[in-house]
């Protein structure tokens, strides 16, 4: 065989397969981990995971360019982009300002890696319907070890098609690959020519070499610095590594290329560590004699809450949803479900939520067992108060709890989706300065400025066109009631471009005795459709105070004539 040397002095043979080597005999190479266990790895890669996860809660982001951004060195940098934004030229690592220059109307959302990871874990738990051995990998991949599970679904092909159909039904883009090692499956999902890409089952290192040979070295899950170093020496494809002795690779590029290559080829084991099953917190009571009276049922629930709240307290947890299951003598059961706006383990408010629904329990000929289970449990972040009982936000902890208890009662009575609050959004336009946030996506309380709820990491954040955290403005007066949309009025000016001394609204003329302004507000620079506005705080002879604005601030010689609107009313 004719050999050549590259710039690093490493002897290579292009992409000609080398003879099989035993890594245990190579100096510095990882040792084999023992007898090989038959596995079949199905890798599911979600290339647009952050943007598609958020798009489920923001329908407008499905048909428009959409990016998530993170702060880096005082600048906002694109962290992830959806397909439309990518096709328009927006890529991760690009400054947001440059991205807006390319796509002015791009939708922006703050990046939330913790929420992405939590949602991926939930997706992995959902995927255990295909196999109990599921593991999230990195930020956008699931590994499923489907060995022994394919017959249930009618074979590998049917199982793969079923998984794809389900994920696409969630609005997710997915690429799939099957191989006997996680490393090979990972490589084929990203760089394989087919979707799904399939490596032969039971393939040894030689067969896997043929499947991976023409893929770039980045397919080995190497760090970007290692990939750049390999490519700079002409080692751009996996096949170029086959003829190089491991000791030479280790000496020049470190242990990572050898380890990753051996993992992909199955020479060393790479375990799939499935998620631990979630064990619901539960308590139960069995009765020698069936119970049927409301008092007995109430007493049983009281005892169950004692047990369950004590168990959650020792674990530092609280319940977000609880189910009360009453097993009747007839052999059927009745179930009550309550939810909470934050993790809760206090017995009194939980008892109150169940008490409101006890009339829905029909005991029939009697209830012989009751089970109380909390299937959504979250860690409780303890709230530090000062000596007066106030929280850092200036609110009493007792008031926060009372407000949260009220919201829980309203949510269980009318539905949590019907309860919301206004939260600030970074915009100078009054009608865009706030957005409604659902209760389950809110903070630990409903106070302005309260922090994110420990249990709501995967909930969508308020829609925002800036990633800069917003807060309620305190340096300017705003009306108690904002009209939506603003209503047109006929204003009378002292002089062109001056303050009005009266306006006609709904057929009634208001003579003004005091006017403050103008306060000029302009929309975001990338929104060219909205004209600038001059706002005036006006008080009429009857004492009514109004917030007026002139659309299209008047400059000399401009046409058409500016219009006036009433946007709000002060108390």
Coordinates of C-alpha atoms in Angstrom, one line a residue:
X1 CA 0.0 0.0 0.0
X2 CA 1.3 3.4 -1.0
X3 CA 1.3 5.7 2.0
X4 CA 1.7 9.5 2.2
X5 CA 2.4 11.8 5.1
X6 CA 0.3 14.9 5.9
X7 CA 1.4 18.2 7.4
X8 CA 1.5 16.7 10.9
X9 CA 3.8 13.9 9.8
X10 CA 1.1 11.3 10.4
X11 CA 1.1 8.5 7.9
X12 CA -2.3 8.0 6.2
X13 CA -3.8 6.0 3.4
X14 CA -6.6 8.2 2.4
X15 CA -9.9 6.4 3.0
X16 CA -8.6 2.9 2.6
X17 CA -9.8 0.6 5.4
X18 CA -7.1 -0.6 7.7
X19 CA -7.0 -4.0 9.2
X20 CA -9.0 -4.6 12.3
X21 CA -7.0 -3.8 15.4
X22 CA -7.4 -4.7 19.0
X23 CA -7.6 -1.4 21.0
X24 CA -6.5 -3.2 24.1
X25 CA -3.1 -3.7 22.6
X26 CA -2.6 -0.1 21.5
X27 CA -0.6 2.1 23.9
X28 CA -2.8 4.6 25.6
X29 CA -6.0 3.3 24.0
X30 CA -9.1 2.6 26.1
X31 CA -9.6 -1.0 27.3
X32 CA -12.6 -3.1 26.3
X33 CA -15.2 -3.1 28.9
X34 CA -16.1 -6.7 28.8
X35 CA -18.6 -8.9 26.7
X36 CA -20.7 -6.9 24.3
X37 CA -24.4 -6.7 25.1
X38 CA -26.8 -6.6 22.1
X39 CA -28.3 -3.2 21.7
X40 CA -30.2 -1.3 19.0
X41 CA -30.1 2.4 19.4
X42 CA -32.7 4.7 17.8
X43 CA -31.5 8.3 17.8
X44 CA -34.0 11.1 17.4
X45 CA -32.4 14.5 16.6
X46 CA -34.6 17.6 16.9
X47 CA -32.6 20.2 14.9
X48 CA -35.0 23.1 15.7
X49 CA -35.9 22.1 19.2
X50 CA -35.7 25.5 21.1
X51 CA -37.7 27.4 18.4
X52 CA -40.2 24.7 17.8
X53 CA -40.8 24.2 21.5
X54 CA -41.7 27.9 21.9
X55 CA -43.7 28.0 18.7
X56 CA -46.2 25.6 20.2
X57 CA -47.2 28.5 22.5
X58 CA -46.7 31.3 20.0
X59 CA -48.6 30.4 16.7
X60 CA -47.3 33.4 14.9
X61 CA -43.7 32.1 15.2
X62 CA -44.6 29.1 13.0
X63 CA -45.0 31.2 9.9
X64 CA -42.5 34.0 10.5
X65 CA -38.7 34.2 11.2
X66 CA -38.2 33.5 14.9
X67 CA -35.1 33.5 17.0
X68 CA -34.1 33.1 20.6
X69 CA -31.4 35.3 22.0
X70 CA -28.9 35.3 24.9
X71 CA -26.8 38.1 26.3
X72 CA -23.0 37.9 25.8
X73 CA -20.6 40.6 26.7
X74 CA -23.3 43.2 26.9
X75 CA -24.8 42.2 23.5
X76 CA -27.8 40.1 22.4
X77 CA -26.7 37.2 20.4
X78 CA -28.8 34.8 18.4
X79 CA -28.9 31.5 20.2
X80 CA -31.3 29.5 18.0
X81 CA -33.3 30.2 14.9
X82 CA -36.3 28.5 13.2
X83 CA -36.1 27.3 9.6
X84 CA -37.6 30.5 8.2
X85 CA -35.0 32.7 10.0
X86 CA -32.2 30.4 9.0
X87 CA -33.2 30.6 5.3
X88 CA -33.3 34.4 5.6
X89 CA -29.6 34.4 6.8
X90 CA -30.0 34.5 10.6
X91 CA -27.6 32.0 12.3
X92 CA -26.6 31.2 15.9
X93 CA -23.8 33.4 17.1
X94 CA -25.0 36.4 15.1
X95 CA -25.6 39.7 16.9
X96 CA -29.3 40.4 17.1
X97 CA -28.7 43.9 15.7
X98 CA -27.2 42.4 12.6
X99 CA -30.1 40.0 12.4
X100 CA -32.7 42.8 12.6
X101 CA -30.9 44.5 9.7
X102 CA -31.5 41.4 7.6
X103 CA -35.0 40.6 8.9
X104 CA -36.6 43.7 10.5
X105 CA -39.8 41.8 11.6
X106 CA -38.1 38.8 13.1
X107 CA -39.8 37.6 16.3
X108 CA -37.4 37.5 19.3
X109 CA -37.7 35.5 22.5
X110 CA -35.2 35.1 25.3
X111 CA -33.3 31.9 25.2
X112 CA -34.0 29.6 28.1
X113 CA -31.7 26.5 28.1
X114 CA -33.1 25.3 31.5
X115 CA -36.6 25.2 30.1
X116 CA -35.3 23.5 26.9
X117 CA -33.6 20.8 28.9
X118 CA -36.6 20.3 31.2
X119 CA -38.9 20.0 28.2
X120 CA -36.6 17.5 26.5
X121 CA -36.6 15.4 29.7
X122 CA -40.4 15.5 29.6
X123 CA -40.3 14.4 26.0
X124 CA -38.0 11.6 26.9
X125 CA -40.4 10.4 29.6
X126 CA -43.2 10.5 27.0
X127 CA -41.1 8.4 24.7
X128 CA -40.9 5.5 27.2
X129 CA -44.1 4.2 25.5
X130 CA -41.7 2.8 22.9
X131 CA -39.0 1.5 25.2
X132 CA -38.2 1.9 28.9
X133 CA -34.6 2.7 28.0
X134 CA -34.8 6.4 26.9
X135 CA -32.1 9.0 27.6
X136 CA -31.9 12.7 26.6
X137 CA -28.5 13.6 25.1
X138 CA -27.3 17.1 24.9
X139 CA -29.8 19.8 24.1
X140 CA -31.7 18.3 21.2
X141 CA -31.4 14.5 21.0
X142 CA -33.0 11.4 22.4
X143 CA -31.4 7.9 22.5
X144 CA -33.9 5.0 22.6
X145 CA -32.5 1.5 23.1
X146 CA -35.3 -0.5 21.3
X147 CA -33.7 -3.9 21.6
X148 CA -36.4 -6.4 22.4
X149 CA -39.2 -3.9 21.9
X150 CA -39.7 -3.9 18.1
X151 CA -42.0 -6.9 18.0
X152 CA -44.7 -5.0 19.9
X153 CA -44.8 -2.4 17.1
X154 CA -44.3 -4.8 14.2
X155 CA -40.6 -4.3 13.6
X156 CA -38.0 -1.6 13.5
X157 CA -39.5 0.1 10.6
X158 CA -42.9 0.3 12.1
X159 CA -41.6 1.5 15.5
X160 CA -39.5 4.2 13.8
X161 CA -42.4 5.4 11.7
X162 CA -44.6 5.5 14.8
X163 CA -42.1 7.7 16.6
X164 CA -41.7 10.0 13.7
X165 CA -45.5 10.4 13.3
X166 CA -45.9 11.2 16.9
X167 CA -43.1 13.8 17.1
X168 CA -44.3 15.5 13.9
X169 CA -47.8 15.6 15.3
X170 CA -46.3 17.7 18.1
X171 CA -45.1 20.2 15.5
X172 CA -41.4 19.0 15.7
X173 CA -38.9 18.4 13.0
X174 CA -37.0 15.2 13.5
X175 CA -34.3 13.1 11.9
X176 CA -33.9 9.5 12.9
X177 CA -31.2 6.9 12.7
X178 CA -30.7 3.3 13.8
X179 CA -27.4 1.7 14.8
X180 CA -25.9 -0.6 17.4
X181 CA -24.0 2.2 19.1
X182 CA -25.2 5.6 20.3
X183 CA -22.2 7.2 18.6
X184 CA -23.0 5.8 15.2
X185 CA -26.7 6.6 15.6
X186 CA -25.8 10.2 16.6
X187 CA -23.5 10.6 13.6
X188 CA -26.1 9.2 11.1
X189 CA -28.9 11.4 12.3
X190 CA -26.9 14.6 11.5
X191 CA -24.8 13.6 8.6
X192 CA -26.4 10.5 7.1
X193 CA -27.7 10.7 3.5
X194 CA -31.1 9.1 4.4
X195 CA -33.8 9.7 6.9
X196 CA -34.0 7.4 8.7
X197 CA -30.4 6.3 8.2
X198 CA -30.0 2.6 9.2
X199 CA -26.8 0.8 10.0
X200 CA -27.1 -3.0 9.8
X201 CA -28.2 -4.8 13.0
X202 CA -25.5 -6.8 14.7
X203 CA -22.8 -5.0 12.7
X204 CA -19.2 -5.3 13.9
X205 CA -16.6 -2.6 13.7
X206 CA -15.9 -3.3 10.0
X207 CA -19.6 -2.8 9.0
X208 CA -19.8 0.3 11.1
X209 CA -16.7 1.6 9.5
X210 CA -18.3 1.3 6.1
X211 CA -21.4 3.1 7.3
X212 CA -19.5 6.0 8.8
X213 CA -16.5 6.2 6.5
X214 CA -17.6 9.2 4.4
X215 CA -19.0 11.3 7.2
X216 CA -17.1 14.3 8.4
X217 CA -15.1 14.0 11.6
X218 CA -17.5 16.3 13.3
X219 CA -19.9 13.4 13.3
X220 CA -17.8 11.8 16.1
X221 CA -19.1 14.4 18.6
X222 CA -15.7 16.1 18.9
X223 CA -15.2 19.6 20.2
X224 CA -14.9 22.3 17.7
X225 CA -11.3 22.9 18.5
X226 CA -10.4 19.3 17.9
X227 CA -12.4 19.2 14.6
X228 CA -10.5 22.3 13.4
X229 CA -7.2 20.8 14.3
X230 CA -8.0 17.5 12.4
X231 CA -9.3 19.3 9.3
X232 CA -6.2 21.6 9.2
X233 CA -4.1 18.4 8.9
X234 CA -6.3 17.0 6.1
X235 CA -8.2 14.6 8.3
X236 CA -11.6 15.8 7.3
X237 CA -13.5 12.5 7.1
X238 CA -13.9 9.6 9.5
X239 CA -12.2 7.2 7.1
X240 CA -9.0 9.2 7.2
X241 CA -8.6 8.2 10.9
X242 CA -8.8 4.5 10.3
X243 CA -5.3 3.9 9.2
X244 CA -3.7 6.1 11.9
X245 CA -2.3 4.4 15.0
X246 CA -4.2 5.5 18.1
X247 CA -1.0 6.4 19.8
X248 CA -0.3 9.0 17.1
X249 CA -3.7 10.4 17.3
X250 CA -3.5 10.7 21.1
X251 CA -0.1 12.4 20.9
X252 CA -1.2 15.1 18.5
X253 CA -5.0 15.5 19.2
X254 CA -5.6 14.1 22.6
X255 CA -7.7 11.2 23.8
X256 CA -11.0 12.5 22.5
X257 CA -10.8 11.4 18.8
X258 CA -9.7 7.9 19.8
X259 CA -12.3 7.5 22.5
X260 CA -15.2 8.8 20.3
X261 CA -14.1 6.7 17.3
X262 CA -14.0 3.5 19.5
X263 CA -17.4 4.3 21.0
X264 CA -18.9 4.8 17.5
X265 CA -17.5 1.5 16.3
X266 CA -18.5 -0.4 19.4
X267 CA -15.0 -1.1 20.6
X268 CA -15.7 0.4 24.0
X269 CA -19.1 0.6 25.7
X270 CA -21.2 3.8 25.9
X271 CA -24.1 3.1 28.3
X272 CA -27.6 4.4 27.9
X273 CA -28.7 5.6 31.3
X274 CA -32.5 5.7 31.3
X275 CA -34.4 8.3 33.3
X276 CA -35.5 7.2 36.7
X277 CA -39.2 6.6 36.7
X278 CA -41.2 9.3 38.5
X279 CA -42.8 7.9 41.5
X280 CA -46.0 9.8 42.4
X281 CA -46.3 10.8 46.0
X282 CA -49.3 9.1 47.4
X283 CA -51.1 8.0 50.5
X284 CA -54.1 5.6 50.9
X285 CA -56.6 4.4 53.4
X286 CA -58.4 1.0 53.3
X287 CA -61.6 0.6 55.5
X288 CA -62.7 -2.6 57.1
X289 CA -66.3 -1.2 56.9
X290 CA -67.2 1.0 53.8
X291 CA -67.8 4.6 54.5
X292 CA -70.5 6.7 52.9
X293 CA -71.1 9.9 54.9
X294 CA -69.6 13.3 54.0
X295 CA -68.1 13.6 57.5
X296 CA -66.3 10.2 57.2
X297 CA -65.0 11.1 53.7
X298 CA -63.8 14.5 54.9
X299 CA -62.0 12.9 57.9
X300 CA -60.3 10.3 55.6
X301 CA -59.1 13.1 53.3
X302 CA -57.8 15.0 56.3
X303 CA -55.7 12.1 57.4
X304 CA -54.4 11.4 53.9
X305 CA -53.3 15.0 53.6
X306 CA -51.5 14.7 56.9
X307 CA -49.5 11.8 55.5
X308 CA -48.9 13.3 52.0
X309 CA -47.9 16.8 53.2
X310 CA -45.6 15.3 55.7
X311 CA -43.9 13.1 53.0
X312 CA -43.5 16.1 50.7
X313 CA -42.2 18.3 53.5
X314 CA -39.4 15.9 54.3
X315 CA -38.5 15.9 50.6
X316 CA -38.7 19.7 50.2
X317 CA -41.4 19.3 47.6
X318 CA -44.9 20.6 46.9
X319 CA -47.8 19.4 44.7
X320 CA -49.0 21.1 41.6
X321 CA -51.8 18.5 40.9
X322 CA -53.5 16.0 43.1
X323 CA -56.0 13.2 42.4
X324 CA -58.3 11.8 45.0
X325 CA -59.5 8.3 43.9
X326 CA -62.4 6.8 45.8
X327 CA -62.9 3.0 45.2
X328 CA -66.5 2.0 45.7
X329 CA -67.9 -1.3 46.9
X330 CA -69.5 -1.7 43.5
X331 CA -66.1 -2.1 41.9
X332 CA -65.8 1.3 40.2
X333 CA -64.3 4.5 41.3
X334 CA -64.8 8.3 41.5
X335 CA -61.9 10.7 41.0
X336 CA -61.5 14.3 42.1
X337 CA -58.6 16.4 40.7
X338 CA -57.3 19.7 42.0
X339 CA -54.5 21.9 40.7
X340 CA -52.4 24.7 42.3
X341 CA -50.7 27.7 40.9
X342 CA -47.4 26.9 42.7
X343 CA -46.0 23.9 44.5
X344 CA -48.0 23.5 47.7
X345 CA -47.8 21.3 50.7
X346 CA -49.9 23.2 53.3
X347 CA -52.8 21.1 54.4
X348 CA -55.4 23.8 55.0
X349 CA -55.6 25.2 51.5
X350 CA -55.4 21.8 49.9
X351 CA -58.3 20.6 52.1
X352 CA -60.3 23.6 51.1
X353 CA -59.8 22.8 47.4
X354 CA -61.1 19.2 47.9
X355 CA -63.9 20.4 50.2
X356 CA -65.4 22.5 47.4
X357 CA -65.7 19.3 45.2
X358 CA -66.8 16.7 47.8
X359 CA -70.4 16.9 46.6
X360 CA -69.2 15.4 43.3
X361 CA -68.4 12.1 45.1
X362 CA -71.2 9.6 44.9
X363 CA -70.4 7.0 47.6
X364 CA -73.0 4.5 46.3
X365 CA -73.1 1.5 48.6
X366 CA -69.9 2.7 50.3
X367 CA -66.3 3.5 49.7
X368 CA -63.8 0.8 50.9
X369 CA -60.5 2.6 49.8
X370 CA -59.3 6.1 49.1
X371 CA -56.0 7.0 47.4
X372 CA -54.6 10.5 47.4
X373 CA -51.8 10.9 44.8
X374 CA -49.7 14.0 43.7
X375 CA -48.6 13.2 40.2
X376 CA -47.0 16.6 39.5
X377 CA -44.5 17.4 42.3
X378 CA -42.0 20.2 42.2
X379 CA -39.2 21.4 44.6
X380 CA -40.3 24.3 46.8
X381 CA -37.9 27.3 46.9
X382 CA -38.2 28.6 50.5
X383 CA -38.9 32.3 50.7
X384 CA -36.7 34.4 52.9
X385 CA -38.5 37.1 54.9
X386 CA -37.2 39.9 57.1
X387 CA -38.1 40.4 60.8
X388 CA -41.5 42.0 59.8
X389 CA -42.5 39.1 57.6
X390 CA -41.9 40.9 54.3
X391 CA -40.4 39.4 51.2
X392 CA -37.6 41.1 49.3
X393 CA -40.2 42.6 47.0
X394 CA -41.8 44.5 49.8
X395 CA -44.9 42.3 50.3
X396 CA -45.8 40.3 53.3
X397 CA -45.3 36.6 52.9
X398 CA -48.8 35.9 54.5
X399 CA -50.4 38.2 51.8
X400 CA -48.6 36.3 49.1
X401 CA -49.9 33.0 50.4
X402 CA -53.5 34.3 50.8
X403 CA -53.4 35.7 47.2
X404 CA -52.1 32.4 45.9
X405 CA -54.7 30.4 47.8
X406 CA -57.4 32.7 46.3
X407 CA -56.0 32.0 42.8
X408 CA -56.0 28.3 43.5
X409 CA -59.7 28.4 44.4
X410 CA -60.6 30.4 41.4
X411 CA -58.5 28.3 39.1
X412 CA -60.2 25.0 40.3
X413 CA -63.6 26.6 40.1
X414 CA -63.4 28.3 36.7
X415 CA -60.3 26.9 35.1
X416 CA -56.7 28.1 35.3
X417 CA -56.7 29.1 31.7
X418 CA -59.2 31.9 32.5
X419 CA -57.0 33.6 35.0
X420 CA -54.2 35.8 34.0
X421 CA -52.4 39.0 34.8
X422 CA -50.7 41.8 32.8
X423 CA -46.9 41.7 32.7
X424 CA -44.7 44.4 31.3
X425 CA -43.2 44.1 27.9
X426 CA -40.4 46.2 26.6
X427 CA -42.1 48.7 24.3
X428 CA -42.8 52.5 24.3
X429 CA -46.2 52.1 22.7
X430 CA -48.8 51.9 25.5
X431 CA -50.9 49.2 23.9
X432 CA -47.8 47.1 23.5
X433 CA -46.3 47.7 26.9
X434 CA -48.1 44.9 28.6
X435 CA -49.2 41.4 27.7
X436 CA -51.5 38.9 29.4
X437 CA -49.7 36.0 31.1
X438 CA -51.5 32.9 32.2
X439 CA -51.5 32.0 35.8
X440 CA -49.6 28.8 35.4
X441 CA -46.8 30.7 33.6
X442 CA -46.6 33.3 36.3
X443 CA -44.2 33.8 39.2
X444 CA -44.6 32.6 42.7
X445 CA -47.2 35.3 43.3
X446 CA -49.1 37.7 41.2
X447 CA -47.1 40.7 42.2
X448 CA -45.2 42.8 39.7
X449 CA -41.6 41.8 39.6
X450 CA -42.1 38.4 41.2
X451 CA -39.6 35.8 40.0
X452 CA -40.2 32.7 37.8
X453 CA -42.1 29.9 39.3
X454 CA -40.0 26.9 40.2
X455 CA -42.5 24.6 38.5
X456 CA -43.0 26.7 35.3
X457 CA -39.7 26.3 33.6
X458 CA -41.3 24.8 30.6
X459 CA -44.0 27.4 30.4
X460 CA -43.8 30.1 27.7
X461 CA -42.6 33.4 28.8
X462 CA -44.5 36.6 28.0
X463 CA -44.3 37.4 24.3
X464 CA -41.6 39.9 23.8
X465 CA -39.9 41.7 20.9
X466 CA -36.9 42.5 23.0
X467 CA -35.0 40.1 25.2
X468 CA -34.3 42.9 27.7
X469 CA -36.2 42.1 31.0
X470 CA -39.1 44.6 31.3
X471 CA -40.4 46.2 34.5
X472 CA -43.3 48.5 35.2
X473 CA -42.4 52.1 34.5
X474 CA -42.4 54.3 37.6
X475 CA -41.0 57.5 36.1
X476 CA -44.1 58.6 34.1
X477 CA -47.8 58.9 34.7
X478 CA -50.1 56.6 32.9
X479 CA -54.0 56.4 32.9
X480 CA -55.9 53.9 35.0
X481 CA -58.0 52.8 32.0
X482 CA -56.5 52.4 28.5
X483 CA -58.9 52.4 25.6
X484 CA -58.3 49.6 23.1
X485 CA -58.2 50.6 20.4
X486 CA -57.8 54.4 20.8
X487 CA -60.9 56.3 19.8
X488 CA -60.7 59.2 17.4
X489 CA -61.6 62.7 18.6
X490 CA -61.9 66.1 17.0
X491 CA -59.4 68.4 18.7
X492 CA -59.2 72.2 18.5
X493 CA -55.7 73.7 18.4
X494 CA -54.5 77.1 19.4
X495 CA -52.0 77.0 16.6
X496 CA -50.7 74.5 14.1
X497 CA -48.7 71.9 16.0
X498 CA -49.7 73.3 19.4
X499 CA -51.6 71.9 22.4
X500 CA -55.4 71.6 22.1
X501 CA -57.7 73.8 24.2
X502 CA -60.7 71.4 23.6
X503 CA -61.8 68.3 21.9
X504 CA -65.1 66.7 20.8
X505 CA -65.7 63.1 21.8
X506 CA -68.9 61.1 21.0
X507 CA -70.8 64.3 20.2
X508 CA -69.8 66.1 23.4
X509 CA -67.3 69.0 23.5
X510 CA -64.8 69.1 26.4
X511 CA -63.3 72.5 27.2
X512 CA -59.8 72.0 28.6
X513 CA -58.5 74.1 31.5
X514 CA -55.1 72.5 31.9
X515 CA -52.8 70.6 29.4
X516 CA -49.4 69.0 30.0
X517 CA -47.3 67.8 27.1
X518 CA -46.3 66.8 24.7
X519 CA -44.6 63.5 25.5
X520 CA -43.3 62.1 22.3
X521 CA -43.5 58.3 21.9
X522 CA -42.3 56.4 18.9
X523 CA -42.6 52.8 18.0
X524 CA -39.6 50.4 17.6
X525 CA -37.4 51.4 14.8
X526 CA -38.1 48.3 12.8
X527 CA -41.8 49.0 12.8
X528 CA -42.3 51.6 10.1
X529 CA -46.0 51.3 9.8
X530 CA -46.8 53.2 13.0
X531 CA -46.4 57.0 13.0
X532 CA -44.8 58.9 15.9
X533 CA -47.2 60.2 18.6
X534 CA -47.3 63.3 20.8
X535 CA -49.2 62.6 24.1
X536 CA -51.0 65.2 26.2
X537 CA -52.4 64.9 29.7
X538 CA -55.5 67.1 29.6
X539 CA -58.1 68.1 32.3
X540 CA -61.5 69.5 31.3
X541 CA -63.7 72.0 33.1
X542 CA -65.6 69.2 34.8
X543 CA -62.4 67.8 36.4
X544 CA -62.1 64.8 34.0
X545 CA -58.6 63.9 33.0
X546 CA -57.8 62.4 29.6
X547 CA -54.8 61.1 27.8
X548 CA -54.8 62.4 24.2
X549 CA -52.3 61.9 21.5
X550 CA -51.7 63.3 18.0
X551 CA -50.7 60.6 15.4
X552 CA -48.1 61.8 13.0
X553 CA -46.3 64.6 14.9
X554 CA -46.8 67.6 12.8
X555 CA -43.8 69.1 11.1
X556 CA -43.8 72.2 8.8
X557 CA -45.2 71.4 5.4
X558 CA -46.2 67.8 6.2
X559 CA -49.3 66.2 4.8
X560 CA -51.8 64.8 5.5
X561 CA -53.1 66.5 8.5
X562 CA -52.4 64.7 11.8
X563 CA -55.2 62.9 13.6
X564 CA -56.2 63.0 17.3
X565 CA -57.1 60.1 19.5
X566 CA -58.3 59.5 23.1
X567 CA -56.1 56.7 24.4
X568 CA -56.9 56.6 28.2
X569 CA -58.8 58.0 31.1
X570 CA -57.2 58.9 34.5
X571 CA -58.9 58.2 37.8

